[in-house]
Structures are given as C-alpha cells and as structure tokens.
mmCIF file of C-alpha atoms and ligand atoms in Angstrom:
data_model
loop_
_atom_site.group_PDB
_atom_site.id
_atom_site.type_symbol
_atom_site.label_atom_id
_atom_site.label_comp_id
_atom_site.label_asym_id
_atom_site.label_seq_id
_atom_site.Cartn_x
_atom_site.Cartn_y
_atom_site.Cartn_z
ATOM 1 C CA UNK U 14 -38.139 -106.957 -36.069
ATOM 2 C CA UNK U 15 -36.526 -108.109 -32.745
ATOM 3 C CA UNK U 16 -35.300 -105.619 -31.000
ATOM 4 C CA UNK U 17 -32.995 -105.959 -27.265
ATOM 5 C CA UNK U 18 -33.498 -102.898 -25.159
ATOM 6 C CA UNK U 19 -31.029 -102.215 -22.218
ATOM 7 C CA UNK U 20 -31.034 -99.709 -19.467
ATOM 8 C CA UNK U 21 -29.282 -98.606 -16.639
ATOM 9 C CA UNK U 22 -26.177 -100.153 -17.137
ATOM 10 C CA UNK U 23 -24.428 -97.941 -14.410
ATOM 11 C CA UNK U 24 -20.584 -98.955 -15.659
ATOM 12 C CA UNK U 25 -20.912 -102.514 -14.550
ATOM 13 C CA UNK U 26 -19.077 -104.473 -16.890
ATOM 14 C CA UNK U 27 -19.459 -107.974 -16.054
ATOM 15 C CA UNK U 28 -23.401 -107.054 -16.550
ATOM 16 C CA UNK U 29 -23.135 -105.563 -19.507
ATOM 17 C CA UNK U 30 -20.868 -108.809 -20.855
ATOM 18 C CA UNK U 31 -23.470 -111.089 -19.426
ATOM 19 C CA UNK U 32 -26.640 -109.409 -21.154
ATOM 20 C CA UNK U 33 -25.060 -108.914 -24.606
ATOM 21 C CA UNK U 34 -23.904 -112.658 -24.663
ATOM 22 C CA UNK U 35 -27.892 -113.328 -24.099
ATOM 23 C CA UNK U 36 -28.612 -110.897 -26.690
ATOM 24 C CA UNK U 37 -26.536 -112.957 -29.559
ATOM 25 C CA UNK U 38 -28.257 -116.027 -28.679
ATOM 26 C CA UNK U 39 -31.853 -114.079 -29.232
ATOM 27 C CA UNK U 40 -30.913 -113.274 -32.809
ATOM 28 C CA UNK U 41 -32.042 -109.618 -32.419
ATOM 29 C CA UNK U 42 -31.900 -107.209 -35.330
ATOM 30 C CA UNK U 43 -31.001 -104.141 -33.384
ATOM 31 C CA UNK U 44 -29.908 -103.118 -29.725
ATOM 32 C CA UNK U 45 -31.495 -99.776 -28.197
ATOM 33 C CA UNK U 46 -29.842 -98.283 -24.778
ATOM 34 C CA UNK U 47 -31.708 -96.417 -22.620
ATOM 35 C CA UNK U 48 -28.664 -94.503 -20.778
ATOM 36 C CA UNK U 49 -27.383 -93.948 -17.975
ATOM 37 C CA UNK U 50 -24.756 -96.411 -18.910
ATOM 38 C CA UNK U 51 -22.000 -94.793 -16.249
ATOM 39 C CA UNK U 52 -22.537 -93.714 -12.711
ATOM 40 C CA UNK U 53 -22.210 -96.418 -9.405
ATOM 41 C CA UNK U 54 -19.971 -98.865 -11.237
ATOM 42 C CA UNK U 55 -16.952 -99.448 -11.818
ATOM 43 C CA UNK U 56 -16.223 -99.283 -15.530
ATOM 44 C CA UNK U 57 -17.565 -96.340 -17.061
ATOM 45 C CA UNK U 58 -14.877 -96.294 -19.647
ATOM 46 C CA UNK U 59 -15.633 -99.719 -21.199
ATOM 47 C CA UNK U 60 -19.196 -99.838 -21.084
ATOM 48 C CA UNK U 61 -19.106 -96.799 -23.148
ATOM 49 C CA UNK U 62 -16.849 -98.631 -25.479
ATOM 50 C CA UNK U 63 -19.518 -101.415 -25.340
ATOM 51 C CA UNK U 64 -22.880 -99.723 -26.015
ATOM 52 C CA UNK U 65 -21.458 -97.179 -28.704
ATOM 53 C CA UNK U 66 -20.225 -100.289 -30.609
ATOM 54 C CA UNK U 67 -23.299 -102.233 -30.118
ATOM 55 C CA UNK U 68 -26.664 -100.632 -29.515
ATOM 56 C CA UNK U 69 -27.735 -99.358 -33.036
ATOM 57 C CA UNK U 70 -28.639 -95.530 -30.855
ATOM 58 C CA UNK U 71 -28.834 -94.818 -27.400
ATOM 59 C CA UNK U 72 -30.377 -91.696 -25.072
ATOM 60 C CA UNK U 73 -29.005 -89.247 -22.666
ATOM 61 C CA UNK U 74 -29.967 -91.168 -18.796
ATOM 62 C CA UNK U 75 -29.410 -88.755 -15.587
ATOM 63 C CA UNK U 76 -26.090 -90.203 -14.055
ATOM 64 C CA UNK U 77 -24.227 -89.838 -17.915
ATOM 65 C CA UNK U 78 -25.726 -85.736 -17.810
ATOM 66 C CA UNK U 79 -24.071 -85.890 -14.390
ATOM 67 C CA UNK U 80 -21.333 -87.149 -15.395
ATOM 68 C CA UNK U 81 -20.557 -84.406 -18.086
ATOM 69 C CA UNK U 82 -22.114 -81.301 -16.160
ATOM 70 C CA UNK U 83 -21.544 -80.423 -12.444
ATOM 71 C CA UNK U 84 -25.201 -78.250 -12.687
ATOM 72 C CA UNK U 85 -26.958 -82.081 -13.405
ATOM 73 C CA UNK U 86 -25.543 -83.048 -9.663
ATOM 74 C CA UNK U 87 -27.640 -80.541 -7.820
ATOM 75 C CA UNK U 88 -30.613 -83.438 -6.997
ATOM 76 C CA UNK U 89 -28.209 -86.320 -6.408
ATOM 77 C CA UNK U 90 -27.282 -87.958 -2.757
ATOM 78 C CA UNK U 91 -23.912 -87.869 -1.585
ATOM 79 C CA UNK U 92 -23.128 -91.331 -2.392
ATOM 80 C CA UNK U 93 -24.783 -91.104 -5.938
ATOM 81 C CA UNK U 94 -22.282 -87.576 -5.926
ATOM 82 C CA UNK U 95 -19.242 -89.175 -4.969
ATOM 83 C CA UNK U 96 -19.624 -92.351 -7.896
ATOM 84 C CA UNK U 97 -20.187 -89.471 -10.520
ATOM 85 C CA UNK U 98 -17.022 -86.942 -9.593
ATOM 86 C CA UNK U 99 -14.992 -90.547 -9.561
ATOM 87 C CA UNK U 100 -16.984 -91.442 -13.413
ATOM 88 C CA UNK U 101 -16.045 -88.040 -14.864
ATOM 89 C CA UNK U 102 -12.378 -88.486 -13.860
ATOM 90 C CA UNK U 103 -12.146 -92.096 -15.155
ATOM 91 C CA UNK U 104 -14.006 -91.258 -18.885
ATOM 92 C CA UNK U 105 -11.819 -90.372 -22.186
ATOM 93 C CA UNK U 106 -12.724 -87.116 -24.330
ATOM 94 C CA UNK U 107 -13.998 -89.171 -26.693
ATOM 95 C CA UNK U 108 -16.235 -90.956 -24.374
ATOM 96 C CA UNK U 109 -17.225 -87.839 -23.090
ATOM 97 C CA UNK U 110 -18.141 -86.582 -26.611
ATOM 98 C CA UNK U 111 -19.911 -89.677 -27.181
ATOM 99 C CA UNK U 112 -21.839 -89.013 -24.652
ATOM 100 C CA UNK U 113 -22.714 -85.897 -25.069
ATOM 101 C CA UNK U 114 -24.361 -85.606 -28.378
ATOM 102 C CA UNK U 115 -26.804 -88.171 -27.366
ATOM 103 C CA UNK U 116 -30.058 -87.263 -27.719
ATOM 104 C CA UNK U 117 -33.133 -87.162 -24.918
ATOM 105 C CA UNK U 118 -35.852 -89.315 -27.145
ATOM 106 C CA UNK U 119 -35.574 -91.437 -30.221
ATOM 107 C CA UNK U 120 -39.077 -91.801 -31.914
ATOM 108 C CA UNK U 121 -38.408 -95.295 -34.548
ATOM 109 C CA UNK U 122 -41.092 -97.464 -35.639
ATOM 110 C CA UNK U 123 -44.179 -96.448 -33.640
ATOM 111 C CA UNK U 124 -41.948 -96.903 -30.257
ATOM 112 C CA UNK U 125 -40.591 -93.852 -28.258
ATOM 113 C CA UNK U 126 -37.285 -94.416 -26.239
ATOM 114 C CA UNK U 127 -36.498 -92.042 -23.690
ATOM 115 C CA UNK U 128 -34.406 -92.463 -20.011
ATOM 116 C CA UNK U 129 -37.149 -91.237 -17.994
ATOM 117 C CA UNK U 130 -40.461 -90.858 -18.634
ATOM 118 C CA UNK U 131 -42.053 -88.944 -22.232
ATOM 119 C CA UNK U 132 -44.083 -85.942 -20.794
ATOM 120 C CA UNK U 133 -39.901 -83.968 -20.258
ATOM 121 C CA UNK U 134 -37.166 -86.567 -20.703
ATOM 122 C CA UNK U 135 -34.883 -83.501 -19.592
ATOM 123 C CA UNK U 136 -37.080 -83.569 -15.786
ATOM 124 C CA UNK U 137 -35.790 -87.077 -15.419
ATOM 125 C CA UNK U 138 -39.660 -88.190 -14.137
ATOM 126 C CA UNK U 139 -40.527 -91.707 -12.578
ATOM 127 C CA UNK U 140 -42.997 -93.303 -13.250
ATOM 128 C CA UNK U 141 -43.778 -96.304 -10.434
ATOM 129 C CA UNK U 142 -48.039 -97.118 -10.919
ATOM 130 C CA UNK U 143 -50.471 -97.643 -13.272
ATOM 131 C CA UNK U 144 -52.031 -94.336 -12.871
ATOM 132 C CA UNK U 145 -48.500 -92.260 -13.343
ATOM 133 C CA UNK U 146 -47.709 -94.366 -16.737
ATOM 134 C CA UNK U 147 -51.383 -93.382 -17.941
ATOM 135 C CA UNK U 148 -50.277 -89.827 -17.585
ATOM 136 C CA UNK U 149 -47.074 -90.063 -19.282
ATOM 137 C CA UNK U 150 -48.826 -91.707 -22.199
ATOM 138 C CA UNK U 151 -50.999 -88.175 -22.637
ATOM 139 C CA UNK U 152 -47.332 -86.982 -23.821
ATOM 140 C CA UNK U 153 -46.325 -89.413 -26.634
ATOM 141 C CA UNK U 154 -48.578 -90.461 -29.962
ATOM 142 C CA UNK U 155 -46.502 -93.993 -30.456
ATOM 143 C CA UNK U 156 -48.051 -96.979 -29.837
ATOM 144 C CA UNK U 157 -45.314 -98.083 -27.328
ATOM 145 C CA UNK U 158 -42.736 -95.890 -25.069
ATOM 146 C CA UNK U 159 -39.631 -98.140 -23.650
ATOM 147 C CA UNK U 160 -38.263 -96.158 -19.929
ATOM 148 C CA UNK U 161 -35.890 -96.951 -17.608
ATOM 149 C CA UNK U 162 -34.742 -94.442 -14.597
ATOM 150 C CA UNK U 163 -36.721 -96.405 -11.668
ATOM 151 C CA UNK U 164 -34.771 -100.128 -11.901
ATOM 152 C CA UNK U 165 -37.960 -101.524 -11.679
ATOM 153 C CA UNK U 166 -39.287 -103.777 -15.094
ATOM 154 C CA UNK U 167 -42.789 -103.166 -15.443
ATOM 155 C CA UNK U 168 -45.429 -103.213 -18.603
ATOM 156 C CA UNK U 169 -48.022 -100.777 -18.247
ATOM 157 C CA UNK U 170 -51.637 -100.455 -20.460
ATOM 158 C CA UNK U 171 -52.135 -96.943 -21.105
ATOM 159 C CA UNK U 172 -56.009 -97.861 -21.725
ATOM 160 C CA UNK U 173 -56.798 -100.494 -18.605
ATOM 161 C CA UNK U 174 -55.306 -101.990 -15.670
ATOM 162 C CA UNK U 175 -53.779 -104.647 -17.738
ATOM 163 C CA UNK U 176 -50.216 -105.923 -16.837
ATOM 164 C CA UNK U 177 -49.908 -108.239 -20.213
ATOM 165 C CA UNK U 178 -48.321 -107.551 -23.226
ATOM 166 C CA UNK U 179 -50.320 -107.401 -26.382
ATOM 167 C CA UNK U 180 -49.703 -106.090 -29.468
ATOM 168 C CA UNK U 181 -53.040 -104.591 -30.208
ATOM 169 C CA UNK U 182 -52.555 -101.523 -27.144
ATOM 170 C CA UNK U 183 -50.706 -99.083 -26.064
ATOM 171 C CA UNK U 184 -47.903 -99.566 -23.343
ATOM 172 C CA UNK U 185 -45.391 -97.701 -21.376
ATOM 173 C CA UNK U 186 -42.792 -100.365 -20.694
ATOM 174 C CA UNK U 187 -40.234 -100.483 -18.404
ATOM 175 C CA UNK U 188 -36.902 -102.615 -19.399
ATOM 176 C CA UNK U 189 -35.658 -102.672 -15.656
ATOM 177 C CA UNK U 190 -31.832 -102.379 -15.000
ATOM 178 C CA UNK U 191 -28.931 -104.654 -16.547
ATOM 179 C CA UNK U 192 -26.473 -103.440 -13.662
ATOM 180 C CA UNK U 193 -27.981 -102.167 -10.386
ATOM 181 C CA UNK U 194 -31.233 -103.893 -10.350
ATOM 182 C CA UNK U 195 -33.549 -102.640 -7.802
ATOM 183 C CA UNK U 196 -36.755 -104.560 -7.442
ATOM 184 C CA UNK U 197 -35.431 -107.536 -5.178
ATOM 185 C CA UNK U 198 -34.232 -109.730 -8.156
ATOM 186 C CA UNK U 199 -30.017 -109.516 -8.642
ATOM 187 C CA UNK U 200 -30.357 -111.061 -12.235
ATOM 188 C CA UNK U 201 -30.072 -108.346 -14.741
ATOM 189 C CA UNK U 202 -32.847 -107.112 -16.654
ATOM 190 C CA UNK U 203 -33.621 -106.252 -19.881
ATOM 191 C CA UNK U 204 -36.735 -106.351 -22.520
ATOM 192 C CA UNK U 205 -36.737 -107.892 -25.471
ATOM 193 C CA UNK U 206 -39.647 -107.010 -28.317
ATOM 194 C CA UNK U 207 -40.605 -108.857 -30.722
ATOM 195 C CA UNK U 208 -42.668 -106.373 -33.542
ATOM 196 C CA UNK U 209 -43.861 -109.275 -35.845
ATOM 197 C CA UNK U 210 -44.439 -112.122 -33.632
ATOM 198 C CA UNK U 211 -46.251 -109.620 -31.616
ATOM 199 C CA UNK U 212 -44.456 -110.495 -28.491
ATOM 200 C CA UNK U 213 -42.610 -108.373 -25.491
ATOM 201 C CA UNK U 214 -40.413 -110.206 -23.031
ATOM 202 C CA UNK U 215 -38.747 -109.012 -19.960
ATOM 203 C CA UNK U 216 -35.473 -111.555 -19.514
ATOM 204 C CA UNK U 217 -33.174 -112.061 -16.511
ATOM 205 C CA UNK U 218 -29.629 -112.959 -17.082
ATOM 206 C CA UNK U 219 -27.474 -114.145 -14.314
ATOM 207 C CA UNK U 220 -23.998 -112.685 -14.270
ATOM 208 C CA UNK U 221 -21.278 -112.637 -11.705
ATOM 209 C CA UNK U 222 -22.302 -110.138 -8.513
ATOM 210 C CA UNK U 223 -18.872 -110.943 -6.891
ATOM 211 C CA UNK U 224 -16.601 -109.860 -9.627
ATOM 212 C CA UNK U 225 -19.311 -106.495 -10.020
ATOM 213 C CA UNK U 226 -18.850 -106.225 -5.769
ATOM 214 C CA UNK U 227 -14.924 -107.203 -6.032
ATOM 215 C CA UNK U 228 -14.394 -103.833 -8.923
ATOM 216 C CA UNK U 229 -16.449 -101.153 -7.153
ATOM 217 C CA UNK U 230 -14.807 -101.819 -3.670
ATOM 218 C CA UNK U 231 -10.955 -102.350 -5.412
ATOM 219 C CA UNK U 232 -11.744 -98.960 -6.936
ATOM 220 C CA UNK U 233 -12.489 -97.348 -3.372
ATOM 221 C CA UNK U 234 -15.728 -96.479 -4.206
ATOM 222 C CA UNK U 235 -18.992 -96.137 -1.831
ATOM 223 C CA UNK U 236 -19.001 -99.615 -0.278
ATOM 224 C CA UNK U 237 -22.887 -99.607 -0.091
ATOM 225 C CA UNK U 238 -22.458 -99.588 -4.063
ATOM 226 C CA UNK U 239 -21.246 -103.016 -3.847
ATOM 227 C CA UNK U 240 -23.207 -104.161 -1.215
ATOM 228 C CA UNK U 241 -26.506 -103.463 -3.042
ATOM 229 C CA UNK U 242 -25.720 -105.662 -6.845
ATOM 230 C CA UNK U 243 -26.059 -108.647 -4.181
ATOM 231 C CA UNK U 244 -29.489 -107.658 -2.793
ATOM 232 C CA UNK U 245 -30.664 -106.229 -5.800
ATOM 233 C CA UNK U 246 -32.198 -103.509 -3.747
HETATM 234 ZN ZN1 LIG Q 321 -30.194 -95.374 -13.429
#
C-alpha cells in the first residue's frame, strides 16, 4: 500500500494544491493528514474543504484545537494568537464540526498517526533528537508512528542511531510541513510510504511562495507570517 502523509498545512492553499497534484502523479492508495490544517495562512476555509475530501482520515493538530476553543490559546504567542482569532472567524459551522470530531490518534496497519508526539497527543509534545523520539516510542506498540507539530522532516530508529529507512525497524517519522516549512528548505514537505516495496520517502514540492506571501498580507494578517514561507524558517 502507498500511502501520502501530509502535515501542517496551516491554511495555505497554493501548498496544499501543489502537494496533492504530486500526490496523483505517485499513484497513492490513500492520503493521511496529520492536522493542524488551519492557523498562519490564509485559507482555512478551503483547505478544510480540501483535506476532508481527500485524505482518507485525518487528526486533531494544536492550531485547529485553537481554532475551535479559546482554553487551547493559553500557550500560543501573540502572533500565533492573532492568526487563530482571524481562522475561527473565517471557518463555516460545518468546517468547524468537521473539525471537531477529529480524533487525537489513528492506529491502521501497524502505523500510529498522531499531530504531536504518541506518549499524550492531547500535550501537543515535540520531539526534535534521537534520544526524545526513543522515548516517545516507549508509548506506542506499532511498528511505525508518522508526527508532525515541529516542521522539521526527520526519520528516527527507535532501536539505534540510524537515520535510514528500513522496513525491518521501528521508526518515529516525521512528514515535515506542506505549508510553513521550518527547517531552512521553502519546498513543501511531505512523506510518502511505501508498505510493500518497503520504502519511506520524504518529497519536496515546489509551489508558489509569492501567491502564499501575496494572501496572508491582502488578508491583513501578521506580516512576519508571510515573510517566513520565503525563508522557510
Ligand atoms: Zn503546525
């Protein structure tokens, strides 16, 4: 089975587009989404449209538990604040209900997906080293466990310090972000697994920053929001 997992979407549409075009050309059987699909950007609306008609499930991410409940904001910066009161004006009831019955952690096939991190989805953990994943991997019994959260792709052994996918170990993986990127690289990210060819592939996809940039700062919000899709940062 081939399956495309995306995270960390963040309401940028012209990502979004970008990665699911890639995604038809990979001939997947199923799409997965990791959340936090709204929050930053500056189409919440439609990229809920997009992922509930696409992605065969998604979870619950931070910035969409924000989005619906004022007691979720408590931990975020003022910028991060100001891009979720705009979100939760700009989303439908029904996107809003869509949202809100999605669960924490989907357990299919020997792979956990959660937002965070396994050991309490609902703490929003991140998990940046080797040593943290190894942790985390105490708290699930699948063989692999697909995060987001961080914006930073990354494949992690649970049982060495090995950085290579293989299909014979255990891994916490890491699909990186498809619309606010944050590990120097603009491209979007996304991970692509591959159950019977025994393969796992983190892909970069290209899309256009400027029209991204143009939408958050025509919308009025946080400038820095736009300023950071063309760092990647
Ligand atoms: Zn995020």
């Amino acid at each position: 089975m081939r399956i495309a997992i995306i995270s960390d979407i963040h309401a940028n549409f012209q990502a979004l587009s970008a990665v699911l075009q890639d995604i038809t050309s990979q001939l997947v059987d199923r799409i997965v989404c990791l959340g936090d699909i709204v929050g930053y950007g500056a189409d919440p609306a439609a990229c809920v449209d997009l992922v509930r008609d696409r992605a065969a499930f998604s979870v619950l991410g931070n910035h969409d538990a924000a989005v619906l409940s004022p007691h979720q904001r408590s931990y975020f910066n003022p910028t991060a604040l100001e891009a979720v009161r705009w979100t939760a004006d700009q989303i439908g009831s029904a996107q809003a209900d869509w949202l809100r019955q999605l669960p924490y952690r989907v357990s299919f096939e020997n792979m956990l997906f959660v937002h965070s991190a396994p050991r309490a989805p609902e703490e929003w953990d991140y998990v940046f080293s080797g040593m943290e994943a190894r942790m985390q991997g105490r708290h699930f019994f699948e063989r692999l466990c697909f995060i987001g959260h961080s914006h930073i792709p990354g494949v992690y052994s649970l049982e060495s310090d090995l950085r290579e996918y293989t299909p014979d170990h255990r891994y916490l993986i890491n699909v990186g972000s498809v619309g606010q990127p944050r590990d120097g690289d603009p491209r979007s990210s996304y991970g692509l697994i591959d159950t019977v060819a025994g393969t796992y592939e983190n892909r970069r996809i290209s899309y256009d920053v400027d029209a991204a940039m143009r939408a958050i700062l025509d919308r009025g919000l946080p400038p820095r929001l736009a300023h950071r899709l063309k760092s990647g940062a």
